[in-house]
């Protein structure tokens, strides 16, 4: 069950808008995994985390190529689909966490994502020219992995959504999708990314448990502001004609149906 949970987290980790923390909540594993990360030195916790990490790795590798093809053939529709995943998960997030909005913290969350969007690296959605793999690049990529892991474990926030706003999401996704014997050098940035991911996962679990215990209401308001703003930041430019509206409604409808089914199990 831990491996299967990890596999699901690996799959959704490539879908901006669905949080790995949400999958842990759905599988009733959030507190167990968060506590296992906090006390990882215990043998039983190491076994749990080992099977979880293996599942995450296989899930990301399996699903990366599908995401790559979506961005290649239907980039705008894919971005709208991801935005829909965020928007249609918000009502369930508010209901399940019983969020009472604190305006100051909510607006701070909105501003934080808006501010981060100005630092986007502007990677193309499908990467064809890869940057030179230097030690400095590997360290920076590891740092991005830590940010991804940190936000992945937080309830309601998608780590890949934050990475999409910052830019490295597309490069990470392309490394995964094109990993092969011909491109074996891609192992190195992915390894550094996963190391950073695990570190961020650890720090994020401790941070979220602390905030949820000590400052639950303002913290969840902050998270809600970040989630809502994330959905709007990634939307592509909108064209006001009936054909474009029709094409945009299809991915929104798919995301609505998916979120409705997912939330029925919560």
JSON list of C-alpha atoms in Angstrom, two decimals, residues 7-16 55-73 78 82 125-127 130 160 168-180 186 190 193-194:
[
{"chain": "A", "resi": 7, "resn": "UNK", "atom": "CA", "xyz": [3.29, 5.67, -7.20]},
{"chain": "A", "resi": 8, "resn": "UNK", "atom": "CA", "xyz": [0.17, 7.86, -7.14]},
{"chain": "A", "resi": 9, "resn": "UNK", "atom": "CA", "xyz": [2.16, 10.73, -5.63]},
{"chain": "A", "resi": 10, "resn": "UNK", "atom": "CA", "xyz": [4.74, 10.30, -8.40]},
{"chain": "A", "resi": 11, "resn": "UNK", "atom": "CA", "xyz": [2.06, 10.51, -11.06]},
{"chain": "A", "resi": 12, "resn": "UNK", "atom": "CA", "xyz": [0.31, 13.58, -9.62]},
{"chain": "A", "resi": 13, "resn": "UNK", "atom": "CA", "xyz": [3.65, 15.27, -8.86]},
{"chain": "A", "resi": 14, "resn": "UNK", "atom": "CA", "xyz": [3.81, 15.96, -12.61]},
{"chain": "A", "resi": 15, "resn": "UNK", "atom": "CA", "xyz": [0.29, 17.41, -12.67]},
{"chain": "A", "resi": 16, "resn": "UNK", "atom": "CA", "xyz": [0.34, 21.02, -11.50]},
{"chain": "A", "resi": 55, "resn": "UNK", "atom": "CA", "xyz": [6.84, 4.30, -5.83]},
{"chain": "A", "resi": 56, "resn": "UNK", "atom": "CA", "xyz": [7.25, 8.07, -6.36]},
{"chain": "A", "resi": 57, "resn": "UNK", "atom": "CA", "xyz": [10.25, 7.52, -8.64]},
{"chain": "A", "resi": 58, "resn": "UNK", "atom": "CA", "xyz": [8.52, 4.90, -10.79]},
{"chain": "A", "resi": 59, "resn": "UNK", "atom": "CA", "xyz": [5.33, 6.98, -10.96]},
{"chain": "A", "resi": 60, "resn": "UNK", "atom": "CA", "xyz": [7.14, 10.06, -12.24]},
{"chain": "A", "resi": 61, "resn": "UNK", "atom": "CA", "xyz": [9.18, 8.13, -14.82]},
{"chain": "A", "resi": 62, "resn": "UNK", "atom": "CA", "xyz": [6.08, 6.29, -16.07]},
{"chain": "A", "resi": 63, "resn": "UNK", "atom": "CA", "xyz": [3.91, 9.39, -16.47]},
{"chain": "A", "resi": 64, "resn": "UNK", "atom": "CA", "xyz": [6.51, 11.95, -17.67]},
{"chain": "A", "resi": 65, "resn": "UNK", "atom": "CA", "xyz": [6.30, 10.97, -21.34]},
{"chain": "A", "resi": 66, "resn": "UNK", "atom": "CA", "xyz": [2.52, 11.40, -21.41]},
{"chain": "A", "resi": 67, "resn": "UNK", "atom": "CA", "xyz": [2.82, 14.91, -19.98]},
{"chain": "A", "resi": 68, "resn": "UNK", "atom": "CA", "xyz": [5.57, 15.71, -22.50]},
{"chain": "A", "resi": 69, "resn": "UNK", "atom": "CA", "xyz": [3.31, 14.69, -25.40]},
{"chain": "A", "resi": 70, "resn": "UNK", "atom": "CA", "xyz": [0.44, 16.79, -24.04]},
{"chain": "A", "resi": 71, "resn": "UNK", "atom": "CA", "xyz": [2.64, 19.89, -23.96]},
{"chain": "A", "resi": 72, "resn": "UNK", "atom": "CA", "xyz": [3.93, 19.15, -27.46]},
{"chain": "A", "resi": 73, "resn": "UNK", "atom": "CA", "xyz": [0.55, 18.73, -29.18]},
{"chain": "A", "resi": 78, "resn": "UNK", "atom": "CA", "xyz": [-2.82, 21.33, -21.07]},
{"chain": "A", "resi": 82, "resn": "UNK", "atom": "CA", "xyz": [-3.89, 22.08, -14.94]},
{"chain": "A", "resi": 125, "resn": "UNK", "atom": "CA", "xyz": [6.93, 23.95, -22.44]},
{"chain": "A", "resi": 126, "resn": "UNK", "atom": "CA", "xyz": [8.80, 21.37, -24.55]},
{"chain": "A", "resi": 127, "resn": "UNK", "atom": "CA", "xyz": [12.58, 21.60, -24.08]},
{"chain": "A", "resi": 130, "resn": "UNK", "atom": "CA", "xyz": [19.15, 21.48, -22.85]},
{"chain": "A", "resi": 160, "resn": "UNK", "atom": "CA", "xyz": [4.84, 21.14, -9.53]},
{"chain": "A", "resi": 168, "resn": "UNK", "atom": "CA", "xyz": [12.14, 24.58, -13.98]},
{"chain": "A", "resi": 169, "resn": "UNK", "atom": "CA", "xyz": [9.08, 22.32, -14.15]},
{"chain": "A", "resi": 170, "resn": "UNK", "atom": "CA", "xyz": [9.38, 22.02, -17.93]},
{"chain": "A", "resi": 171, "resn": "UNK", "atom": "CA", "xyz": [13.08, 21.15, -17.84]},
{"chain": "A", "resi": 172, "resn": "UNK", "atom": "CA", "xyz": [12.58, 18.56, -15.09]},
{"chain": "A", "resi": 173, "resn": "UNK", "atom": "CA", "xyz": [9.67, 17.02, -16.98]},
{"chain": "A", "resi": 174, "resn": "UNK", "atom": "CA", "xyz": [11.73, 16.86, -20.18]},
{"chain": "A", "resi": 175, "resn": "UNK", "atom": "CA", "xyz": [14.69, 15.22, -18.41]},
{"chain": "A", "resi": 176, "resn": "UNK", "atom": "CA", "xyz": [12.32, 12.51, -17.14]},
{"chain": "A", "resi": 177, "resn": "UNK", "atom": "CA", "xyz": [10.47, 12.03, -20.44]},
{"chain": "A", "resi": 178, "resn": "UNK", "atom": "CA", "xyz": [13.67, 11.69, -22.49]},
{"chain": "A", "resi": 179, "resn": "UNK", "atom": "CA", "xyz": [15.72, 9.61, -20.07]},
{"chain": "A", "resi": 180, "resn": "UNK", "atom": "CA", "xyz": [17.29, 6.73, -22.03]},
{"chain": "A", "resi": 186, "resn": "UNK", "atom": "CA", "xyz": [20.18, 13.10, -17.68]},
{"chain": "A", "resi": 190, "resn": "UNK", "atom": "CA", "xyz": [17.54, 13.98, -11.96]},
{"chain": "A", "resi": 193, "resn": "UNK", "atom": "CA", "xyz": [16.76, 16.94, -8.13]},
{"chain": "A", "resi": 194, "resn": "UNK", "atom": "CA", "xyz": [15.52, 13.88, -6.22]}
]
